Amino acid sequence: MMMIKNLLMSAVLGSVLAAPALAFAAAPDFMSPEWANELCTAWNQNDTLTTKLAGAWIKNNGGKGYKVMEISDSTMKSTPPVQLEIAPKDGKAECIYGGAVKVTDLNYNYDYKMWATTHDWHHMGSPMMAMMFGRLNFKGPKMEAMENMGPFSEFLKLVKEVPATVPAS
C-alpha cells in the first residue's frame, strides 16, 4: 500500500513540476510550418474570414476544392515559404491545412502568393496601402483581392498576431 501511495505521489509531483514547462513553451519560428499550422487555426477562429470569404471567393478554386495561399518573408532568404489551403466546409471558408509547401504549381487565376519583409508583415496596415507602397507583394487574382479587402485585412492582422519567434533584423 505504501509503495502504491509513493508511486502516486511521484506521478502527481512529476506532473505538477512539468506543467510550468509546458505553459512556457516557446512560440514557433515566424514563417515555419508550425507557425503556419497555428495561422490556419487562427483563420478558423476568425468569423470575418470564415464567413465573408465563404461565397464567390472560396468557390473560385479551379475545381480542385480549395485555394492555396503561399506566404513568405523576403527578409528570411533561407526560410522556405509556407502554405495555407482554404476550402468550403459547412458554408464557411475554412483552413484545412497550414504548413510546408505542398502545392508547387500555383494557378494565379485563383491561388495567391504573398511576400513582404519581416518588418512589413508586422507593421502592414491596410492591404490597399501596403500594396500601393510596395510593402506587400502578391500574385493572384487582383480583382478578386480588391473585392475582398475587408477580410484580407483580417488575414494580415492574423499574420502579426499569431505568436512567433521573430528573428532579429
Short mmCIF file of N, CA and C in Angstrom, two decimals:
data_model
loop_
_atom_site.label_atom_id
_atom_site.label_comp_id
_atom_site.label_asym_id
_atom_site.label_seq_id
_atom_site.Cartn_x
_atom_site.Cartn_y
_atom_site.Cartn_z
N MET A 1 0.83 -1.19 0.00
CA MET A 1 0.00 0.00 0.00
C MET A 1 0.88 1.26 0.00
N MET A 2 1.92 1.22 0.84
CA MET A 2 2.83 2.36 0.93
C MET A 2 3.53 2.58 -0.42
N MET A 3 3.84 1.51 -1.12
CA MET A 3 4.51 1.60 -2.41
C MET A 3 3.60 2.27 -3.44
N ILE A 4 2.35 1.90 -3.45
CA ILE A 4 1.38 2.50 -4.38
C ILE A 4 1.22 3.98 -4.07
N LYS A 5 1.14 4.31 -2.79
CA LYS A 5 1.00 5.71 -2.38
C LYS A 5 2.21 6.52 -2.85
N ASN A 6 3.40 5.97 -2.68
CA ASN A 6 4.62 6.67 -3.11
C ASN A 6 4.65 6.84 -4.63
N LEU A 7 4.22 5.83 -5.37
CA LEU A 7 4.18 5.93 -6.83
C LEU A 7 3.20 7.01 -7.27
N LEU A 8 2.03 7.04 -6.64
CA LEU A 8 1.03 8.06 -6.96
C LEU A 8 1.56 9.46 -6.65
N MET A 9 2.20 9.61 -5.49
CA MET A 9 2.76 10.91 -5.12
C MET A 9 3.84 11.34 -6.11
N SER A 10 4.66 10.40 -6.53
CA SER A 10 5.70 10.71 -7.52
C SER A 10 5.09 11.14 -8.84
N ALA A 11 4.04 10.45 -9.25
CA ALA A 11 3.38 10.79 -10.52
C ALA A 11 2.75 12.17 -10.45
N VAL A 12 2.06 12.46 -9.36
CA VAL A 12 1.41 13.77 -9.19
C VAL A 12 2.47 14.86 -9.12
N LEU A 13 3.50 14.66 -8.32
CA LEU A 13 4.55 15.65 -8.19
C LEU A 13 5.26 15.88 -9.53
N GLY A 14 5.50 14.82 -10.26
CA GLY A 14 6.14 14.93 -11.58
C GLY A 14 5.30 15.74 -12.54
N SER A 15 3.99 15.52 -12.55
CA SER A 15 3.14 16.26 -13.48
C SER A 15 3.00 17.72 -13.07
N VAL A 16 2.99 18.00 -11.78
CA VAL A 16 2.92 19.38 -11.31
C VAL A 16 4.19 20.13 -11.68
N LEU A 17 5.32 19.49 -11.52
CA LEU A 17 6.58 20.14 -11.86
C LEU A 17 6.74 20.33 -13.36
N ALA A 18 6.18 19.43 -14.15
CA ALA A 18 6.29 19.54 -15.61
C ALA A 18 5.33 20.57 -16.19
N ALA A 19 4.23 20.86 -15.52
CA ALA A 19 3.21 21.76 -16.04
C ALA A 19 3.74 23.15 -16.39
N PRO A 20 4.52 23.80 -15.53
CA PRO A 20 5.02 25.12 -15.92
C PRO A 20 5.87 25.09 -17.18
N ALA A 21 6.63 24.05 -17.38
CA ALA A 21 7.46 23.96 -18.59
C ALA A 21 6.58 23.93 -19.83
N LEU A 22 5.46 23.23 -19.75
CA LEU A 22 4.54 23.19 -20.89
C LEU A 22 3.88 24.54 -21.12
N ALA A 23 3.57 25.25 -20.04
CA ALA A 23 2.89 26.53 -20.18
C ALA A 23 3.78 27.59 -20.83
N PHE A 24 5.09 27.42 -20.71
CA PHE A 24 6.00 28.41 -21.25
C PHE A 24 6.75 27.92 -22.48
N ALA A 25 6.14 27.03 -23.22
CA ALA A 25 6.78 26.53 -24.44
C ALA A 25 7.00 27.70 -25.39
N ALA A 26 8.13 27.70 -26.06
CA ALA A 26 8.46 28.79 -26.98
C ALA A 26 7.52 28.80 -28.17
N ALA A 27 7.22 29.98 -28.64
CA ALA A 27 6.39 30.12 -29.84
C ALA A 27 7.19 29.59 -31.04
N PRO A 28 6.50 29.09 -32.05
CA PRO A 28 7.22 28.60 -33.24
C PRO A 28 7.89 29.75 -33.97
N ASP A 29 8.87 29.43 -34.78
CA ASP A 29 9.54 30.44 -35.59
C ASP A 29 8.57 31.02 -36.60
N PHE A 30 8.67 32.34 -36.81
CA PHE A 30 7.86 33.03 -37.80
C PHE A 30 8.10 32.39 -39.18
N MET A 31 7.05 32.13 -39.89
CA MET A 31 7.06 31.54 -41.23
C MET A 31 7.50 30.07 -41.25
N SER A 32 7.49 29.42 -40.11
CA SER A 32 7.79 27.98 -40.07
C SER A 32 6.50 27.20 -40.34
N PRO A 33 6.61 25.93 -40.72
CA PRO A 33 5.40 25.12 -40.91
C PRO A 33 4.54 25.06 -39.64
N GLU A 34 5.17 25.03 -38.46
CA GLU A 34 4.41 25.00 -37.21
C GLU A 34 3.63 26.30 -37.01
N TRP A 35 4.27 27.42 -37.35
CA TRP A 35 3.59 28.72 -37.26
C TRP A 35 2.42 28.75 -38.25
N ALA A 36 2.62 28.24 -39.46
CA ALA A 36 1.56 28.22 -40.47
C ALA A 36 0.38 27.39 -39.98
N ASN A 37 0.65 26.32 -39.27
CA ASN A 37 -0.43 25.50 -38.71
C ASN A 37 -1.23 26.30 -37.68
N GLU A 38 -0.53 27.09 -36.87
CA GLU A 38 -1.23 27.95 -35.90
C GLU A 38 -1.99 29.08 -36.60
N LEU A 39 -1.45 29.57 -37.70
CA LEU A 39 -2.14 30.59 -38.50
C LEU A 39 -3.43 30.00 -39.07
N CYS A 40 -3.37 28.75 -39.50
CA CYS A 40 -4.55 28.05 -40.01
C CYS A 40 -5.63 27.95 -38.92
N THR A 41 -5.22 27.60 -37.72
CA THR A 41 -6.16 27.52 -36.59
C THR A 41 -6.77 28.88 -36.31
N ALA A 42 -5.95 29.92 -36.33
CA ALA A 42 -6.44 31.29 -36.08
C ALA A 42 -7.42 31.71 -37.17
N TRP A 43 -7.16 31.33 -38.43
CA TRP A 43 -8.08 31.62 -39.54
C TRP A 43 -9.46 31.07 -39.19
N ASN A 44 -9.51 29.82 -38.76
CA ASN A 44 -10.79 29.16 -38.49
C ASN A 44 -11.52 29.76 -37.30
N GLN A 45 -10.83 30.50 -36.47
CA GLN A 45 -11.46 31.15 -35.32
C GLN A 45 -11.86 32.59 -35.63
N ASN A 46 -11.61 33.04 -36.86
CA ASN A 46 -11.91 34.41 -37.26
C ASN A 46 -13.20 34.42 -38.08
N ASP A 47 -14.25 34.96 -37.50
CA ASP A 47 -15.57 34.96 -38.13
C ASP A 47 -15.57 35.70 -39.47
N THR A 48 -14.83 36.79 -39.56
CA THR A 48 -14.79 37.56 -40.82
C THR A 48 -14.23 36.71 -41.95
N LEU A 49 -13.12 36.03 -41.71
CA LEU A 49 -12.50 35.22 -42.76
C LEU A 49 -13.39 34.03 -43.14
N THR A 50 -13.92 33.35 -42.15
CA THR A 50 -14.68 32.13 -42.45
C THR A 50 -16.04 32.42 -43.10
N THR A 51 -16.65 33.56 -42.75
CA THR A 51 -17.97 33.84 -43.32
C THR A 51 -17.92 34.76 -44.55
N LYS A 52 -17.12 35.81 -44.49
CA LYS A 52 -17.09 36.78 -45.60
C LYS A 52 -16.43 36.22 -46.86
N LEU A 53 -15.58 35.20 -46.70
CA LEU A 53 -14.93 34.59 -47.87
C LEU A 53 -15.60 33.29 -48.30
N ALA A 54 -16.77 33.00 -47.72
CA ALA A 54 -17.45 31.73 -48.00
C ALA A 54 -18.24 31.74 -49.31
N GLY A 55 -18.33 32.88 -49.96
CA GLY A 55 -19.10 32.96 -51.20
C GLY A 55 -18.26 32.76 -52.44
N ALA A 56 -18.25 33.77 -53.30
CA ALA A 56 -17.55 33.68 -54.58
C ALA A 56 -16.06 33.46 -54.41
N TRP A 57 -15.45 34.03 -53.36
CA TRP A 57 -14.01 33.91 -53.19
C TRP A 57 -13.59 32.45 -53.07
N ILE A 58 -14.23 31.69 -52.18
CA ILE A 58 -13.82 30.30 -51.96
C ILE A 58 -14.24 29.40 -53.12
N LYS A 59 -15.29 29.79 -53.82
CA LYS A 59 -15.74 28.97 -54.97
C LYS A 59 -14.80 29.11 -56.17
N ASN A 60 -14.04 30.18 -56.23
CA ASN A 60 -13.08 30.36 -57.31
C ASN A 60 -11.81 29.59 -56.96
N ASN A 61 -11.86 28.26 -57.18
CA ASN A 61 -10.72 27.43 -56.79
C ASN A 61 -10.26 26.49 -57.92
N GLY A 62 -10.70 26.74 -59.13
CA GLY A 62 -10.25 25.95 -60.26
C GLY A 62 -10.76 24.52 -60.26
N GLY A 63 -11.78 24.25 -59.48
CA GLY A 63 -12.35 22.91 -59.44
C GLY A 63 -11.59 21.94 -58.55
N LYS A 64 -10.52 22.39 -57.90
CA LYS A 64 -9.76 21.47 -57.06
C LYS A 64 -10.31 21.38 -55.63
N GLY A 65 -11.26 22.25 -55.30
CA GLY A 65 -11.92 22.17 -53.99
C GLY A 65 -11.28 23.01 -52.90
N TYR A 66 -10.20 23.72 -53.20
CA TYR A 66 -9.56 24.58 -52.21
C TYR A 66 -8.70 25.61 -52.92
N LYS A 67 -8.39 26.70 -52.21
CA LYS A 67 -7.48 27.73 -52.69
C LYS A 67 -6.17 27.58 -51.93
N VAL A 68 -5.08 27.93 -52.57
CA VAL A 68 -3.77 27.91 -51.93
C VAL A 68 -3.32 29.34 -51.70
N MET A 69 -2.81 29.59 -50.50
CA MET A 69 -2.20 30.87 -50.18
C MET A 69 -0.77 30.57 -49.74
N GLU A 70 0.19 30.95 -50.58
CA GLU A 70 1.60 30.77 -50.23
C GLU A 70 2.11 32.07 -49.65
N ILE A 71 2.79 31.97 -48.50
CA ILE A 71 3.22 33.15 -47.77
C ILE A 71 4.72 33.03 -47.50
N SER A 72 5.45 34.12 -47.72
CA SER A 72 6.87 34.08 -47.41
C SER A 72 7.35 35.44 -46.91
N ASP A 73 8.54 35.41 -46.36
CA ASP A 73 9.18 36.62 -45.84
C ASP A 73 10.44 36.87 -46.66
N SER A 74 10.47 37.97 -47.38
CA SER A 74 11.60 38.25 -48.28
C SER A 74 12.88 38.59 -47.53
N THR A 75 12.79 38.87 -46.24
CA THR A 75 13.99 39.12 -45.43
C THR A 75 14.67 37.81 -45.07
N MET A 76 13.87 36.77 -44.92
CA MET A 76 14.36 35.47 -44.47
C MET A 76 14.68 34.59 -45.68
N LYS A 77 15.76 34.89 -46.34
CA LYS A 77 16.12 34.25 -47.61
C LYS A 77 16.25 32.73 -47.50
N SER A 78 16.72 32.21 -46.38
CA SER A 78 16.92 30.77 -46.26
C SER A 78 15.70 30.02 -45.72
N THR A 79 14.63 30.75 -45.42
CA THR A 79 13.40 30.13 -44.91
C THR A 79 12.43 29.93 -46.06
N PRO A 80 12.05 28.67 -46.33
CA PRO A 80 11.11 28.44 -47.43
C PRO A 80 9.72 28.99 -47.11
N PRO A 81 8.93 29.23 -48.15
CA PRO A 81 7.56 29.71 -47.92
C PRO A 81 6.72 28.66 -47.18
N VAL A 82 5.58 29.11 -46.69
CA VAL A 82 4.59 28.20 -46.10
C VAL A 82 3.29 28.36 -46.87
N GLN A 83 2.37 27.43 -46.65
CA GLN A 83 1.10 27.49 -47.36
C GLN A 83 -0.08 27.26 -46.44
N LEU A 84 -1.18 27.87 -46.84
CA LEU A 84 -2.48 27.57 -46.27
C LEU A 84 -3.34 27.04 -47.40
N GLU A 85 -4.20 26.09 -47.09
CA GLU A 85 -5.22 25.64 -48.04
C GLU A 85 -6.56 25.98 -47.42
N ILE A 86 -7.37 26.71 -48.17
CA ILE A 86 -8.67 27.17 -47.70
C ILE A 86 -9.74 26.50 -48.56
N ALA A 87 -10.72 25.87 -47.91
CA ALA A 87 -11.74 25.12 -48.63
C ALA A 87 -13.13 25.44 -48.10
N PRO A 88 -14.15 25.25 -48.96
CA PRO A 88 -15.52 25.41 -48.47
C PRO A 88 -15.88 24.23 -47.56
N LYS A 89 -16.41 24.54 -46.39
CA LYS A 89 -16.79 23.49 -45.44
C LYS A 89 -17.94 24.00 -44.58
N ASP A 90 -19.06 23.31 -44.66
CA ASP A 90 -20.24 23.68 -43.86
C ASP A 90 -20.62 25.15 -44.04
N GLY A 91 -20.56 25.64 -45.26
CA GLY A 91 -20.96 27.01 -45.57
C GLY A 91 -19.93 28.06 -45.17
N LYS A 92 -18.74 27.65 -44.84
CA LYS A 92 -17.68 28.58 -44.44
C LYS A 92 -16.44 28.36 -45.29
N ALA A 93 -15.55 29.33 -45.25
CA ALA A 93 -14.23 29.21 -45.89
C ALA A 93 -13.26 28.82 -44.78
N GLU A 94 -12.93 27.54 -44.68
CA GLU A 94 -12.10 27.05 -43.58
C GLU A 94 -10.71 26.68 -44.05
N CYS A 95 -9.77 26.91 -43.18
CA CYS A 95 -8.39 26.49 -43.43
C CYS A 95 -8.32 25.00 -43.12
N ILE A 96 -7.92 24.22 -44.11
CA ILE A 96 -7.83 22.77 -43.93
C ILE A 96 -6.38 22.30 -43.82
N TYR A 97 -5.44 23.20 -44.10
CA TYR A 97 -4.03 22.85 -43.99
C TYR A 97 -3.20 24.12 -43.81
N GLY A 98 -2.26 24.05 -42.92
CA GLY A 98 -1.27 25.10 -42.74
C GLY A 98 0.06 24.44 -42.47
N GLY A 99 1.05 24.69 -43.30
CA GLY A 99 2.34 24.05 -43.10
C GLY A 99 3.29 24.31 -44.24
N ALA A 100 4.18 23.36 -44.44
CA ALA A 100 5.17 23.46 -45.52
C ALA A 100 4.46 23.45 -46.87
N VAL A 101 5.14 23.95 -47.88
CA VAL A 101 4.58 23.99 -49.24
C VAL A 101 4.29 22.57 -49.72
N LYS A 102 3.05 22.35 -50.14
CA LYS A 102 2.64 21.07 -50.75
C LYS A 102 2.34 21.25 -52.22
N VAL A 103 1.70 22.37 -52.56
CA VAL A 103 1.31 22.63 -53.95
C VAL A 103 2.34 23.58 -54.55
N THR A 104 3.10 23.09 -55.50
CA THR A 104 4.16 23.92 -56.09
C THR A 104 3.73 24.59 -57.39
N ASP A 105 2.67 24.11 -57.99
CA ASP A 105 2.19 24.66 -59.25
C ASP A 105 0.94 25.51 -59.00
N LEU A 106 1.16 26.76 -58.59
CA LEU A 106 0.03 27.64 -58.29
C LEU A 106 -0.56 28.19 -59.57
N ASN A 107 -1.86 28.35 -59.57
CA ASN A 107 -2.57 28.97 -60.69
C ASN A 107 -3.06 30.32 -60.17
N TYR A 108 -2.51 31.39 -60.72
CA TYR A 108 -2.81 32.72 -60.20
C TYR A 108 -4.16 33.26 -60.65
N ASN A 109 -4.99 32.44 -61.27
CA ASN A 109 -6.38 32.81 -61.51
C ASN A 109 -7.22 32.61 -60.26
N TYR A 110 -6.71 31.79 -59.31
CA TYR A 110 -7.44 31.55 -58.07
C TYR A 110 -6.54 31.37 -56.85
N ASP A 111 -5.27 31.05 -57.01
CA ASP A 111 -4.35 30.90 -55.88
C ASP A 111 -3.60 32.21 -55.64
N TYR A 112 -3.03 32.33 -54.45
CA TYR A 112 -2.30 33.54 -54.06
C TYR A 112 -0.89 33.21 -53.60
N LYS A 113 0.02 34.10 -53.91
CA LYS A 113 1.38 34.06 -53.41
C LYS A 113 1.65 35.46 -52.87
N MET A 114 2.04 35.54 -51.57
CA MET A 114 2.27 36.84 -50.94
C MET A 114 3.62 36.85 -50.25
N TRP A 115 4.31 37.98 -50.35
CA TRP A 115 5.58 38.12 -49.66
C TRP A 115 5.79 39.57 -49.25
N ALA A 116 6.51 39.72 -48.14
CA ALA A 116 6.87 41.03 -47.59
C ALA A 116 8.07 40.81 -46.68
N THR A 117 8.64 41.90 -46.20
CA THR A 117 9.73 41.78 -45.24
C THR A 117 9.15 41.47 -43.86
N THR A 118 10.00 41.01 -42.97
CA THR A 118 9.57 40.74 -41.60
C THR A 118 8.95 42.00 -40.99
N HIS A 119 9.61 43.12 -41.15
CA HIS A 119 9.11 44.38 -40.61
C HIS A 119 7.73 44.70 -41.18
N ASP A 120 7.59 44.58 -42.49
CA ASP A 120 6.30 44.93 -43.12
C ASP A 120 5.19 43.96 -42.72
N TRP A 121 5.48 42.67 -42.55
CA TRP A 121 4.44 41.74 -42.10
C TRP A 121 3.89 42.19 -40.74
N HIS A 122 4.75 42.74 -39.91
CA HIS A 122 4.33 43.12 -38.56
C HIS A 122 3.86 44.57 -38.42
N HIS A 123 3.96 45.35 -39.50
CA HIS A 123 3.52 46.75 -39.49
C HIS A 123 2.77 47.07 -40.78
N MET A 124 1.93 46.15 -41.21
CA MET A 124 1.33 46.21 -42.54
C MET A 124 0.31 47.34 -42.71
N GLY A 125 -0.59 47.52 -41.78
CA GLY A 125 -1.66 48.49 -42.00
C GLY A 125 -2.70 47.93 -42.96
N SER A 126 -3.34 48.79 -43.71
CA SER A 126 -4.39 48.33 -44.63
C SER A 126 -3.77 47.63 -45.84
N PRO A 127 -4.45 46.64 -46.37
CA PRO A 127 -3.91 45.94 -47.53
C PRO A 127 -3.75 46.85 -48.75
N MET A 128 -4.68 47.75 -48.94
CA MET A 128 -4.61 48.67 -50.09
C MET A 128 -3.35 49.52 -50.02
N MET A 129 -3.11 50.13 -48.87
CA MET A 129 -1.92 50.98 -48.71
C MET A 129 -0.64 50.14 -48.80
N ALA A 130 -0.67 48.95 -48.22
CA ALA A 130 0.50 48.07 -48.25
C ALA A 130 0.88 47.72 -49.68
N MET A 131 -0.12 47.44 -50.51
CA MET A 131 0.17 47.10 -51.91
C MET A 131 0.59 48.34 -52.70
N MET A 132 -0.06 49.47 -52.43
CA MET A 132 0.28 50.70 -53.15
C MET A 132 1.72 51.12 -52.90
N PHE A 133 2.19 50.94 -51.65
CA PHE A 133 3.54 51.38 -51.30
C PHE A 133 4.57 50.25 -51.36
N GLY A 134 4.18 49.11 -51.91
CA GLY A 134 5.12 48.01 -52.10
C GLY A 134 5.54 47.28 -50.85
N ARG A 135 4.78 47.44 -49.77
CA ARG A 135 5.09 46.71 -48.53
C ARG A 135 4.61 45.28 -48.61
N LEU A 136 3.58 45.05 -49.40
CA LEU A 136 3.05 43.70 -49.60
C LEU A 136 3.04 43.43 -51.10
N ASN A 137 3.66 42.34 -51.47
CA ASN A 137 3.68 41.92 -52.87
C ASN A 137 2.84 40.66 -52.99
N PHE A 138 2.14 40.53 -54.12
CA PHE A 138 1.38 39.31 -54.29
C PHE A 138 1.14 39.03 -55.76
N LYS A 139 0.92 37.75 -56.01
CA LYS A 139 0.46 37.28 -57.31
C LYS A 139 -0.85 36.58 -57.03
N GLY A 140 -1.78 36.74 -57.93
CA GLY A 140 -3.09 36.13 -57.75
C GLY A 140 -4.13 36.96 -58.46
N PRO A 141 -5.39 36.57 -58.30
CA PRO A 141 -6.48 37.31 -58.96
C PRO A 141 -6.67 38.69 -58.34
N LYS A 142 -6.15 39.70 -59.01
CA LYS A 142 -6.13 41.06 -58.45
C LYS A 142 -7.54 41.63 -58.22
N MET A 143 -8.44 41.43 -59.14
CA MET A 143 -9.81 41.96 -58.95
C MET A 143 -10.48 41.28 -57.76
N GLU A 144 -10.29 39.99 -57.64
CA GLU A 144 -10.86 39.25 -56.52
C GLU A 144 -10.28 39.78 -55.20
N ALA A 145 -8.98 40.04 -55.18
CA ALA A 145 -8.34 40.57 -53.98
C ALA A 145 -8.92 41.95 -53.64
N MET A 146 -9.09 42.79 -54.64
CA MET A 146 -9.64 44.13 -54.43
C MET A 146 -11.06 44.06 -53.84
N GLU A 147 -11.85 43.11 -54.31
CA GLU A 147 -13.22 42.97 -53.83
C GLU A 147 -13.30 42.43 -52.40
N ASN A 148 -12.19 41.92 -51.88
CA ASN A 148 -12.20 41.28 -50.56
C ASN A 148 -11.20 41.93 -49.60
N MET A 149 -11.03 43.25 -49.72
CA MET A 149 -10.06 43.95 -48.88
C MET A 149 -10.39 43.85 -47.38
N GLY A 150 -11.65 43.87 -47.02
CA GLY A 150 -12.03 43.76 -45.60
C GLY A 150 -11.55 42.46 -44.98
N PRO A 151 -11.96 41.31 -45.54
CA PRO A 151 -11.47 40.05 -44.99
C PRO A 151 -9.94 39.93 -45.10
N PHE A 152 -9.38 40.42 -46.19
CA PHE A 152 -7.95 40.34 -46.39
C PHE A 152 -7.21 41.12 -45.30
N SER A 153 -7.79 42.22 -44.86
CA SER A 153 -7.22 43.00 -43.77
C SER A 153 -7.17 42.16 -42.49
N GLU A 154 -8.21 41.37 -42.26
CA GLU A 154 -8.24 40.47 -41.10
C GLU A 154 -7.13 39.43 -41.19
N PHE A 155 -6.88 38.93 -42.38
CA PHE A 155 -5.81 37.96 -42.57
C PHE A 155 -4.45 38.58 -42.22
N LEU A 156 -4.22 39.80 -42.69
CA LEU A 156 -2.95 40.47 -42.40
C LEU A 156 -2.76 40.69 -40.91
N LYS A 157 -3.84 40.96 -40.19
CA LYS A 157 -3.76 41.10 -38.73
C LYS A 157 -3.34 39.78 -38.09
N LEU A 158 -3.89 38.68 -38.60
CA LEU A 158 -3.54 37.37 -38.04
C LEU A 158 -2.06 37.07 -38.21
N VAL A 159 -1.50 37.43 -39.35
CA VAL A 159 -0.08 37.15 -39.60
C VAL A 159 0.78 37.73 -38.50
N LYS A 160 0.47 38.92 -38.05
CA LYS A 160 1.28 39.52 -36.98
C LYS A 160 0.82 39.13 -35.59
N GLU A 161 -0.42 38.66 -35.43
CA GLU A 161 -0.93 38.32 -34.11
C GLU A 161 -0.64 36.89 -33.68
N VAL A 162 -0.47 35.97 -34.63
CA VAL A 162 -0.19 34.59 -34.25
C VAL A 162 1.21 34.57 -33.62
N PRO A 163 1.30 34.07 -32.38
CA PRO A 163 2.59 34.10 -31.67
C PRO A 163 3.71 33.43 -32.49
N ALA A 164 4.85 34.08 -32.51
CA ALA A 164 6.01 33.54 -33.23
C ALA A 164 7.28 34.14 -32.69
N THR A 165 8.34 33.39 -32.82
CA THR A 165 9.67 33.91 -32.54
C THR A 165 10.15 34.54 -33.82
N VAL A 166 10.41 35.83 -33.76
CA VAL A 166 10.81 36.58 -34.94
C VAL A 166 12.31 36.83 -34.90
N PRO A 167 13.00 36.52 -35.98
CA PRO A 167 14.45 36.74 -35.97
C PRO A 167 14.78 38.23 -35.85
N ALA A 168 15.89 38.53 -35.23
CA ALA A 168 16.34 39.92 -35.11
C ALA A 168 16.70 40.45 -36.50
N SER A 169 16.34 41.70 -36.75
CA SER A 169 16.65 42.26 -38.07
C SER A 169 17.84 43.16 -38.05
#
